[in-house]
């Protein structure tokens, strides 16, 4: 079956299958013939995430017998099969621009997200008014309707923090650990009243058992997050993925060297930040200051 726009997880699965093939010492043509496919182009599309695959046949032909490896590949295939028709991409197709669709997919299938926010409070913890002000000030949207639609989408995304656990492993509350630079708390996005309400909401959200909020105060000086915000997504299977969001797109890093540097930087930020209770006290004091 063809997928005109392969998702990041389908591309990851395809890359795994390509690794299995090369380890087996098979060319595209030889592997396609043994797999019973129509030819090398078909196998190439599977490895690029455009076509889906019969995993059992691939395991047999490529000689993959390690139980842990097989189980992890099946789990990633489960992620890959989580069609965008079932998630927010289908509901808000007109408002979601590639490759942000991949970001939403990662939010929905990740078990944990570790986040550093440098300038504004992260989207999953924003109020509607604060989100509207952030989105409206962005150069990405040209009409008021687009701003309203994307604000609504952002509010819907927050359901992943409170979704009750279910038999579907892809639908459970996201464990979120975030470090917020003090600048996020001080910047008067939408004006003083909008910011105050946002801080109250942030304090309430920090009480959720699956949400950890830590404040990085100005007094720490220069730090490893000075270059901007990013998210490290973690999953039940497969290696973490780092998402970096510049102005006009999103960049996804999967190589160990890149991911490792971001994980180390985030670990250092957590060590420099206030602990959870001290961060809550810091936010409470800011709310009192605005009275």
PDB file of C-alpha atoms in Angstrom:
ATOM      1  CA  UNK A   1       0.000   0.000   0.000  1.00  0.00           C
ATOM      2  CA  UNK A   2       1.357   3.434  -0.940  1.00  0.00           C
ATOM      3  CA  UNK A   3       1.611   6.390   1.444  1.00  0.00           C
ATOM      4  CA  UNK A   4       1.966   9.602  -0.563  1.00  0.00           C
ATOM      5  CA  UNK A   5       3.403  11.414   2.442  1.00  0.00           C
ATOM      6  CA  UNK A   6       5.327   8.931   4.594  1.00  0.00           C
ATOM      7  CA  UNK A   7       5.447   9.847   8.258  1.00  0.00           C
ATOM      8  CA  UNK A   8       8.649  10.111  10.222  1.00  0.00           C
ATOM      9  CA  UNK A   9       7.995   6.773  11.924  1.00  0.00           C
ATOM     10  CA  UNK A  10       7.342   5.034   8.593  1.00  0.00           C
ATOM     11  CA  UNK A  11      10.649   6.387   7.345  1.00  0.00           C
ATOM     12  CA  UNK A  12      12.305   5.127  10.518  1.00  0.00           C
ATOM     13  CA  UNK A  13      10.824   1.653   9.998  1.00  0.00           C
ATOM     14  CA  UNK A  14      11.985   1.678   6.393  1.00  0.00           C
ATOM     15  CA  UNK A  15      15.505   2.585   7.506  1.00  0.00           C
ATOM     16  CA  UNK A  16      15.508  -0.355   9.931  1.00  0.00           C
ATOM     17  CA  UNK A  17      14.475  -2.741   7.164  1.00  0.00           C
ATOM     18  CA  UNK A  18      17.234  -1.340   4.958  1.00  0.00           C
ATOM     19  CA  UNK A  19      19.735  -2.004   7.735  1.00  0.00           C
ATOM     20  CA  UNK A  20      18.523  -5.595   7.999  1.00  0.00           C
ATOM     21  CA  UNK A  21      18.955  -6.000   4.233  1.00  0.00           C
ATOM     22  CA  UNK A  22      22.486  -4.644   4.136  1.00  0.00           C
ATOM     23  CA  UNK A  23      23.470  -6.828   7.099  1.00  0.00           C
ATOM     24  CA  UNK A  24      22.147  -9.820   5.149  1.00  0.00           C
ATOM     25  CA  UNK A  25      24.396  -8.831   2.244  1.00  0.00           C
ATOM     26  CA  UNK A  26      21.543  -8.452  -0.223  1.00  0.00           C
ATOM     27  CA  UNK A  27      21.196  -5.910  -3.001  1.00  0.00           C
ATOM     28  CA  UNK A  28      17.846  -4.223  -3.629  1.00  0.00           C
ATOM     29  CA  UNK A  29      17.209  -6.464  -6.620  1.00  0.00           C
ATOM     30  CA  UNK A  30      18.167  -9.719  -4.858  1.00  0.00           C
ATOM     31  CA  UNK A  31      16.150  -8.861  -1.748  1.00  0.00           C
ATOM     32  CA  UNK A  32      13.109  -7.851  -3.784  1.00  0.00           C
ATOM     33  CA  UNK A  33      13.221 -11.151  -5.660  1.00  0.00           C
ATOM     34  CA  UNK A  34      13.457 -13.225  -2.464  1.00  0.00           C
ATOM     35  CA  UNK A  35      10.698 -11.190  -0.834  1.00  0.00           C
ATOM     36  CA  UNK A  36       8.419 -11.800  -3.788  1.00  0.00           C
ATOM     37  CA  UNK A  37       8.115  -8.116  -4.640  1.00  0.00           C
ATOM     38  CA  UNK A  38       7.633  -6.745  -8.138  1.00  0.00           C
ATOM     39  CA  UNK A  39      11.135  -5.318  -8.271  1.00  0.00           C
ATOM     40  CA  UNK A  40      13.816  -3.150  -6.682  1.00  0.00           C
ATOM     41  CA  UNK A  41      11.770   0.088  -7.023  1.00  0.00           C
ATOM     42  CA  UNK A  42       9.026  -1.391  -4.838  1.00  0.00           C
ATOM     43  CA  UNK A  43      11.510  -2.374  -2.133  1.00  0.00           C
ATOM     44  CA  UNK A  44      13.113   1.058  -2.379  1.00  0.00           C
ATOM     45  CA  UNK A  45       9.741   2.665  -1.662  1.00  0.00           C
ATOM     46  CA  UNK A  46       9.286   0.410   1.369  1.00  0.00           C
ATOM     47  CA  UNK A  47      12.693   1.480   2.664  1.00  0.00           C
ATOM     48  CA  UNK A  48      11.748   5.133   2.090  1.00  0.00           C
ATOM     49  CA  UNK A  49       8.540   4.733   4.089  1.00  0.00           C
ATOM     50  CA  UNK A  50       6.206   5.094   1.110  1.00  0.00           C
ATOM     51  CA  UNK A  51       4.991   1.485   1.049  1.00  0.00           C
ATOM     52  CA  UNK A  52       4.102  -0.745   3.955  1.00  0.00           C
ATOM     53  CA  UNK A  53       5.681  -4.131   4.517  1.00  0.00           C
ATOM     54  CA  UNK A  54       4.927  -7.680   5.657  1.00  0.00           C
ATOM     55  CA  UNK A  55       7.368  -7.832   8.552  1.00  0.00           C
ATOM     56  CA  UNK A  56       7.271 -11.598   8.993  1.00  0.00           C
ATOM     57  CA  UNK A  57       8.453 -12.088   5.429  1.00  0.00           C
ATOM     58  CA  UNK A  58      11.253  -9.553   5.884  1.00  0.00           C
ATOM     59  CA  UNK A  59      12.426 -11.204   9.103  1.00  0.00           C
ATOM     60  CA  UNK A  60      12.496 -14.592   7.345  1.00  0.00           C
ATOM     61  CA  UNK A  61      14.373 -13.440   4.252  1.00  0.00           C
ATOM     62  CA  UNK A  62      16.845 -11.270   6.140  1.00  0.00           C
ATOM     63  CA  UNK A  63      17.454 -13.853   8.856  1.00  0.00           C
ATOM     64  CA  UNK A  64      16.380 -11.627  11.747  1.00  0.00           C
ATOM     65  CA  UNK A  65      15.859 -13.959  14.713  1.00  0.00           C
ATOM     66  CA  UNK A  66      16.836 -11.896  17.764  1.00  0.00           C
ATOM     67  CA  UNK A  67      13.629 -11.694  19.833  1.00  0.00           C
ATOM     68  CA  UNK A  68      14.350  -8.257  21.290  1.00  0.00           C
ATOM     69  CA  UNK A  69      15.144  -6.842  17.854  1.00  0.00           C
ATOM     70  CA  UNK A  70      12.014  -8.365  16.365  1.00  0.00           C
ATOM     71  CA  UNK A  71       9.845  -7.026  19.200  1.00  0.00           C
ATOM     72  CA  UNK A  72      11.290  -3.514  18.891  1.00  0.00           C
ATOM     73  CA  UNK A  73      10.764  -3.501  15.115  1.00  0.00           C
ATOM     74  CA  UNK A  74       7.152  -4.611  15.554  1.00  0.00           C
ATOM     75  CA  UNK A  75       6.597  -1.805  18.058  1.00  0.00           C
ATOM     76  CA  UNK A  76       7.995   0.768  15.654  1.00  0.00           C
ATOM     77  CA  UNK A  77       5.757  -0.706  12.950  1.00  0.00           C
ATOM     78  CA  UNK A  78       2.836  -0.138  15.333  1.00  0.00           C
ATOM     79  CA  UNK A  79       3.854   3.505  15.618  1.00  0.00           C
ATOM     80  CA  UNK A  80       4.186   3.703  11.831  1.00  0.00           C
ATOM     81  CA  UNK A  81       0.706   2.257  11.388  1.00  0.00           C
ATOM     82  CA  UNK A  82      -0.811   4.983  13.580  1.00  0.00           C
ATOM     83  CA  UNK A  83      -2.406   6.662  10.591  1.00  0.00           C
ATOM     84  CA  UNK A  84      -2.737  10.408  10.529  1.00  0.00           C
ATOM     85  CA  UNK A  85      -6.366   9.826   9.614  1.00  0.00           C
ATOM     86  CA  UNK A  86      -6.911   8.979  13.302  1.00  0.00           C
ATOM     87  CA  UNK A  87      -5.209  12.000  14.811  1.00  0.00           C
ATOM     88  CA  UNK A  88      -5.283  15.785  14.715  1.00  0.00           C
ATOM     89  CA  UNK A  89      -3.705  15.866  11.280  1.00  0.00           C
ATOM     90  CA  UNK A  90      -6.990  14.644   9.801  1.00  0.00           C
ATOM     91  CA  UNK A  91      -9.065  17.190  11.728  1.00  0.00           C
ATOM     92  CA  UNK A  92      -6.824  20.179  11.013  1.00  0.00           C
ATOM     93  CA  UNK A  93      -5.199  19.236   7.722  1.00  0.00           C
ATOM     94  CA  UNK A  94      -5.568  22.755   6.356  1.00  0.00           C
ATOM     95  CA  UNK A  95      -3.831  24.335   9.345  1.00  0.00           C
ATOM     96  CA  UNK A  96      -0.934  21.887   9.641  1.00  0.00           C
ATOM     97  CA  UNK A  97       2.043  22.441   7.412  1.00  0.00           C
ATOM     98  CA  UNK A  98       4.707  19.839   6.726  1.00  0.00           C
ATOM     99  CA  UNK A  99       6.870  18.955   8.549  1.00  0.00           C
ATOM    100  CA  UNK A 100       4.858  20.070  11.616  1.00  0.00           C
ATOM    101  CA  UNK A 101       2.612  17.058  10.997  1.00  0.00           C
ATOM    102  CA  UNK A 102       5.565  14.919  12.096  1.00  0.00           C
ATOM    103  CA  UNK A 103       5.794  16.919  15.329  1.00  0.00           C
ATOM    104  CA  UNK A 104       2.145  16.226  16.142  1.00  0.00           C
ATOM    105  CA  UNK A 105       2.642  12.553  15.352  1.00  0.00           C
ATOM    106  CA  UNK A 106       5.616  12.397  17.720  1.00  0.00           C
ATOM    107  CA  UNK A 107       3.608  14.050  20.494  1.00  0.00           C
ATOM    108  CA  UNK A 108       0.879  11.460  20.081  1.00  0.00           C
ATOM    109  CA  UNK A 109       3.080   8.349  20.141  1.00  0.00           C
ATOM    110  CA  UNK A 110       5.862   9.434  22.515  1.00  0.00           C
ATOM    111  CA  UNK A 111       5.872   8.170  26.083  1.00  0.00           C
ATOM    112  CA  UNK A 112       7.939  11.113  27.313  1.00  0.00           C
ATOM    113  CA  UNK A 113       8.903  14.578  26.096  1.00  0.00           C
ATOM    114  CA  UNK A 114      11.791  16.515  27.634  1.00  0.00           C
ATOM    115  CA  UNK A 115      11.533  20.176  26.652  1.00  0.00           C
ATOM    116  CA  UNK A 116      13.528  23.361  26.974  1.00  0.00           C
ATOM    117  CA  UNK A 117      11.603  26.584  26.316  1.00  0.00           C
ATOM    118  CA  UNK A 118      13.716  29.691  25.851  1.00  0.00           C
ATOM    119  CA  UNK A 119      11.353  32.571  25.037  1.00  0.00           C
ATOM    120  CA  UNK A 120       7.680  31.633  25.506  1.00  0.00           C
ATOM    121  CA  UNK A 121       5.831  29.037  27.565  1.00  0.00           C
ATOM    122  CA  UNK A 122       5.560  25.829  25.547  1.00  0.00           C
ATOM    123  CA  UNK A 123       2.384  25.164  23.582  1.00  0.00           C
ATOM    124  CA  UNK A 124       1.194  22.185  25.632  1.00  0.00           C
ATOM    125  CA  UNK A 125       0.958  24.432  28.702  1.00  0.00           C
ATOM    126  CA  UNK A 126      -0.503  27.579  27.138  1.00  0.00           C
ATOM    127  CA  UNK A 127      -3.914  29.119  27.792  1.00  0.00           C
ATOM    128  CA  UNK A 128      -6.069  29.916  24.767  1.00  0.00           C
ATOM    129  CA  UNK A 129      -5.511  33.685  25.110  1.00  0.00           C
ATOM    130  CA  UNK A 130      -1.757  33.299  25.507  1.00  0.00           C
ATOM    131  CA  UNK A 131      -1.590  30.877  22.562  1.00  0.00           C
ATOM    132  CA  UNK A 132      -3.623  33.240  20.389  1.00  0.00           C
ATOM    133  CA  UNK A 133      -1.247  36.100  21.193  1.00  0.00           C
ATOM    134  CA  UNK A 134       1.823  33.977  20.398  1.00  0.00           C
ATOM    135  CA  UNK A 135       0.385  32.674  17.134  1.00  0.00           C
ATOM    136  CA  UNK A 136      -0.994  36.060  16.068  1.00  0.00           C
ATOM    137  CA  UNK A 137       2.424  37.664  16.534  1.00  0.00           C
ATOM    138  CA  UNK A 138       4.076  35.006  14.366  1.00  0.00           C
ATOM    139  CA  UNK A 139       4.790  35.667  10.692  1.00  0.00           C
ATOM    140  CA  UNK A 140       3.580  32.140   9.803  1.00  0.00           C
ATOM    141  CA  UNK A 141      -0.133  33.016   9.563  1.00  0.00           C
ATOM    142  CA  UNK A 142      -1.677  35.544   7.202  1.00  0.00           C
ATOM    143  CA  UNK A 143      -5.359  35.662   8.238  1.00  0.00           C
ATOM    144  CA  UNK A 144      -7.339  35.919  11.470  1.00  0.00           C
ATOM    145  CA  UNK A 145      -9.089  32.662  10.596  1.00  0.00           C
ATOM    146  CA  UNK A 146      -5.767  30.814  10.336  1.00  0.00           C
ATOM    147  CA  UNK A 147      -4.744  32.191  13.715  1.00  0.00           C
ATOM    148  CA  UNK A 148      -8.010  31.021  15.328  1.00  0.00           C
ATOM    149  CA  UNK A 149      -7.775  27.577  13.750  1.00  0.00           C
ATOM    150  CA  UNK A 150      -4.179  27.015  14.802  1.00  0.00           C
ATOM    151  CA  UNK A 151      -4.983  28.247  18.315  1.00  0.00           C
ATOM    152  CA  UNK A 152      -7.805  25.708  18.491  1.00  0.00           C
ATOM    153  CA  UNK A 153      -5.432  22.996  17.292  1.00  0.00           C
ATOM    154  CA  UNK A 154      -2.935  23.920  19.997  1.00  0.00           C
ATOM    155  CA  UNK A 155      -5.628  23.577  22.655  1.00  0.00           C
ATOM    156  CA  UNK A 156      -6.636  20.156  21.277  1.00  0.00           C
ATOM    157  CA  UNK A 157      -3.014  18.995  21.404  1.00  0.00           C
ATOM    158  CA  UNK A 158      -3.026  19.496  25.163  1.00  0.00           C
ATOM    159  CA  UNK A 159      -5.347  16.486  25.563  1.00  0.00           C
ATOM    160  CA  UNK A 160      -2.280  14.217  25.400  1.00  0.00           C
ATOM    161  CA  UNK A 161      -1.405  15.350  28.935  1.00  0.00           C
ATOM    162  CA  UNK A 162      -4.703  14.201  30.442  1.00  0.00           C
ATOM    163  CA  UNK A 163      -5.905  11.325  28.212  1.00  0.00           C
ATOM    164  CA  UNK A 164      -6.930   8.435  30.506  1.00  0.00           C
ATOM    165  CA  UNK A 165      -4.795   5.282  30.095  1.00  0.00           C
ATOM    166  CA  UNK A 166      -6.342   2.719  27.732  1.00  0.00           C
ATOM    167  CA  UNK A 167      -5.566  -0.592  26.118  1.00  0.00           C
ATOM    168  CA  UNK A 168      -4.193   1.340  23.169  1.00  0.00           C
ATOM    169  CA  UNK A 169      -0.554   1.941  24.139  1.00  0.00           C
ATOM    170  CA  UNK A 170      -0.448   4.933  21.784  1.00  0.00           C
ATOM    171  CA  UNK A 171      -3.159   6.701  23.770  1.00  0.00           C
ATOM    172  CA  UNK A 172      -1.984   7.466  27.281  1.00  0.00           C
ATOM    173  CA  UNK A 173      -0.915  10.608  29.115  1.00  0.00           C
ATOM    174  CA  UNK A 174       2.395  11.994  27.925  1.00  0.00           C
ATOM    175  CA  UNK A 175       5.117  12.247  30.570  1.00  0.00           C
ATOM    176  CA  UNK A 176       6.460  15.768  30.149  1.00  0.00           C
ATOM    177  CA  UNK A 177       9.557  17.221  31.771  1.00  0.00           C
ATOM    178  CA  UNK A 178      10.237  20.848  30.913  1.00  0.00           C
ATOM    179  CA  UNK A 179      12.719  23.565  31.791  1.00  0.00           C
ATOM    180  CA  UNK A 180      11.475  27.123  31.262  1.00  0.00           C
ATOM    181  CA  UNK A 181      13.865  30.027  31.043  1.00  0.00           C
ATOM    182  CA  UNK A 182      12.711  32.862  33.313  1.00  0.00           C
ATOM    183  CA  UNK A 183      12.235  34.928  30.159  1.00  0.00           C
ATOM    184  CA  UNK A 184       9.178  32.758  29.370  1.00  0.00           C
ATOM    185  CA  UNK A 185       7.563  33.852  32.629  1.00  0.00           C
ATOM    186  CA  UNK A 186       8.463  37.544  32.340  1.00  0.00           C
ATOM    187  CA  UNK A 187       7.547  38.259  28.718  1.00  0.00           C
ATOM    188  CA  UNK A 188       4.132  39.996  28.662  1.00  0.00           C
ATOM    189  CA  UNK A 189       2.639  37.973  25.831  1.00  0.00           C
ATOM    190  CA  UNK A 190      -0.881  39.311  25.263  1.00  0.00           C
ATOM    191  CA  UNK A 191      -0.480  41.883  28.052  1.00  0.00           C
ATOM    192  CA  UNK A 192      -0.248  41.706  31.891  1.00  0.00           C
ATOM    193  CA  UNK A 193      -3.643  40.060  32.477  1.00  0.00           C
ATOM    194  CA  UNK A 194      -3.115  37.347  29.864  1.00  0.00           C
ATOM    195  CA  UNK A 195       0.319  36.624  31.309  1.00  0.00           C
ATOM    196  CA  UNK A 196      -1.015  36.465  34.872  1.00  0.00           C
ATOM    197  CA  UNK A 197      -3.729  33.994  33.861  1.00  0.00           C
ATOM    198  CA  UNK A 198      -1.093  32.004  32.014  1.00  0.00           C
ATOM    199  CA  UNK A 199       1.083  31.790  35.113  1.00  0.00           C
ATOM    200  CA  UNK A 200      -1.883  30.583  37.171  1.00  0.00           C
ATOM    201  CA  UNK A 201      -2.591  27.933  34.531  1.00  0.00           C
ATOM    202  CA  UNK A 202       1.076  26.924  34.460  1.00  0.00           C
ATOM    203  CA  UNK A 203       1.083  26.495  38.226  1.00  0.00           C
ATOM    204  CA  UNK A 204      -2.031  24.313  38.050  1.00  0.00           C
ATOM    205  CA  UNK A 205      -0.584  22.203  35.226  1.00  0.00           C
ATOM    206  CA  UNK A 206       2.597  21.646  37.217  1.00  0.00           C
ATOM    207  CA  UNK A 207       0.509  19.783  39.804  1.00  0.00           C
ATOM    208  CA  UNK A 208      -0.269  17.006  37.304  1.00  0.00           C
ATOM    209  CA  UNK A 209       1.612  13.840  38.195  1.00  0.00           C
ATOM    210  CA  UNK A 210       2.936  13.464  34.640  1.00  0.00           C
ATOM    211  CA  UNK A 211       4.110  17.077  34.271  1.00  0.00           C
ATOM    212  CA  UNK A 212       7.329  18.426  35.781  1.00  0.00           C
ATOM    213  CA  UNK A 213       8.021  22.158  35.409  1.00  0.00           C
ATOM    214  CA  UNK A 214      11.350  23.706  36.382  1.00  0.00           C
ATOM    215  CA  UNK A 215      12.349  27.342  36.110  1.00  0.00           C
ATOM    216  CA  UNK A 216      15.805  28.400  34.957  1.00  0.00           C
ATOM    217  CA  UNK A 217      16.312  31.798  36.652  1.00  0.00           C
ATOM    218  CA  UNK A 218      18.184  34.708  35.099  1.00  0.00           C
ATOM    219  CA  UNK A 219      20.729  34.478  37.894  1.00  0.00           C
ATOM    220  CA  UNK A 220      22.316  31.334  36.382  1.00  0.00           C
ATOM    221  CA  UNK A 221      23.737  33.502  33.595  1.00  0.00           C
ATOM    222  CA  UNK A 222      24.784  31.871  30.305  1.00  0.00           C
ATOM    223  CA  UNK A 223      23.667  28.275  29.800  1.00  0.00           C
ATOM    224  CA  UNK A 224      23.535  25.431  27.263  1.00  0.00           C
ATOM    225  CA  UNK A 225      20.047  26.403  26.039  1.00  0.00           C
ATOM    226  CA  UNK A 226      21.051  29.885  24.969  1.00  0.00           C
ATOM    227  CA  UNK A 227      20.625  28.953  21.273  1.00  0.00           C
ATOM    228  CA  UNK A 228      16.914  28.189  21.539  1.00  0.00           C
ATOM    229  CA  UNK A 229      14.103  25.768  22.360  1.00  0.00           C
ATOM    230  CA  UNK A 230      13.932  22.069  21.555  1.00  0.00           C
ATOM    231  CA  UNK A 231      12.162  18.834  22.494  1.00  0.00           C
ATOM    232  CA  UNK A 232      13.566  15.352  23.068  1.00  0.00           C
ATOM    233  CA  UNK A 233      10.894  12.733  22.345  1.00  0.00           C
ATOM    234  CA  UNK A 234      11.240   9.251  23.875  1.00  0.00           C
ATOM    235  CA  UNK A 235       9.313   6.120  22.931  1.00  0.00           C
ATOM    236  CA  UNK A 236       8.586   2.594  24.111  1.00  0.00           C
ATOM    237  CA  UNK A 237      10.729   1.355  21.236  1.00  0.00           C
ATOM    238  CA  UNK A 238      13.473   2.942  19.178  1.00  0.00           C
ATOM    239  CA  UNK A 239      15.897   5.722  19.940  1.00  0.00           C
ATOM    240  CA  UNK A 240      14.896   9.270  20.974  1.00  0.00           C
ATOM    241  CA  UNK A 241      14.256  12.000  18.417  1.00  0.00           C
ATOM    242  CA  UNK A 242      15.145  15.667  18.916  1.00  0.00           C
ATOM    243  CA  UNK A 243      12.850  18.287  17.405  1.00  0.00           C
ATOM    244  CA  UNK A 244      14.211  21.791  16.863  1.00  0.00           C
ATOM    245  CA  UNK A 245      11.823  24.490  15.629  1.00  0.00           C
ATOM    246  CA  UNK A 246      13.362  27.438  13.746  1.00  0.00           C
ATOM    247  CA  UNK A 247      11.122  30.169  12.319  1.00  0.00           C
ATOM    248  CA  UNK A 248       9.947  28.525   9.111  1.00  0.00           C
ATOM    249  CA  UNK A 249      10.192  24.748   9.610  1.00  0.00           C
ATOM    250  CA  UNK A 250      11.049  21.941  12.043  1.00  0.00           C
ATOM    251  CA  UNK A 251      14.230  19.874  12.104  1.00  0.00           C
ATOM    252  CA  UNK A 252      14.313  16.290  13.393  1.00  0.00           C
ATOM    253  CA  UNK A 253      17.593  14.839  14.609  1.00  0.00           C
ATOM    254  CA  UNK A 254      18.008  11.087  15.028  1.00  0.00           C
ATOM    255  CA  UNK A 255      21.742  10.407  14.850  1.00  0.00           C
ATOM    256  CA  UNK A 256      23.244   9.362  18.185  1.00  0.00           C
ATOM    257  CA  UNK A 257      25.860  12.117  18.126  1.00  0.00           C
ATOM    258  CA  UNK A 258      23.260  14.884  17.730  1.00  0.00           C
ATOM    259  CA  UNK A 259      20.723  13.411  20.146  1.00  0.00           C
ATOM    260  CA  UNK A 260      23.411  12.794  22.752  1.00  0.00           C
ATOM    261  CA  UNK A 261      24.518  16.434  22.706  1.00  0.00           C
ATOM    262  CA  UNK A 262      20.973  17.669  23.214  1.00  0.00           C
ATOM    263  CA  UNK A 263      20.358  15.172  26.001  1.00  0.00           C
ATOM    264  CA  UNK A 264      23.553  16.291  27.740  1.00  0.00           C
ATOM    265  CA  UNK A 265      22.587  19.948  27.341  1.00  0.00           C
ATOM    266  CA  UNK A 266      19.137  19.275  28.787  1.00  0.00           C
ATOM    267  CA  UNK A 267      20.636  17.390  31.709  1.00  0.00           C
ATOM    268  CA  UNK A 268      22.827  20.403  32.440  1.00  0.00           C
ATOM    269  CA  UNK A 269      19.832  22.751  32.211  1.00  0.00           C
ATOM    270  CA  UNK A 270      17.889  20.624  34.704  1.00  0.00           C
ATOM    271  CA  UNK A 271      20.846  20.721  37.071  1.00  0.00           C
ATOM    272  CA  UNK A 272      21.021  24.515  36.838  1.00  0.00           C
ATOM    273  CA  UNK A 273      17.276  25.056  37.170  1.00  0.00           C
ATOM    274  CA  UNK A 274      15.289  25.338  40.384  1.00  0.00           C
ATOM    275  CA  UNK A 275      13.858  22.056  41.609  1.00  0.00           C
ATOM    276  CA  UNK A 276      10.155  21.318  41.156  1.00  0.00           C
ATOM    277  CA  UNK A 277       8.901  22.772  44.449  1.00  0.00           C
ATOM    278  CA  UNK A 278      11.170  25.816  44.265  1.00  0.00           C
ATOM    279  CA  UNK A 279       9.939  26.431  40.718  1.00  0.00           C
ATOM    280  CA  UNK A 280       6.323  26.390  41.903  1.00  0.00           C
ATOM    281  CA  UNK A 281       7.228  28.838  44.661  1.00  0.00           C
ATOM    282  CA  UNK A 282       8.931  31.055  42.066  1.00  0.00           C
ATOM    283  CA  UNK A 283       5.788  31.089  39.888  1.00  0.00           C
ATOM    284  CA  UNK A 284       3.533  31.780  42.917  1.00  0.00           C
ATOM    285  CA  UNK A 285       5.698  34.751  43.842  1.00  0.00           C
ATOM    286  CA  UNK A 286       5.445  36.124  40.305  1.00  0.00           C
ATOM    287  CA  UNK A 287       1.643  35.837  40.478  1.00  0.00           C
ATOM    288  CA  UNK A 288       1.623  37.711  43.799  1.00  0.00           C
ATOM    289  CA  UNK A 289       3.838  40.417  42.329  1.00  0.00           C
ATOM    290  CA  UNK A 290       1.181  41.133  39.686  1.00  0.00           C
ATOM    291  CA  UNK A 291      -1.596  41.780  42.199  1.00  0.00           C
TER     292      UNK A 291
END
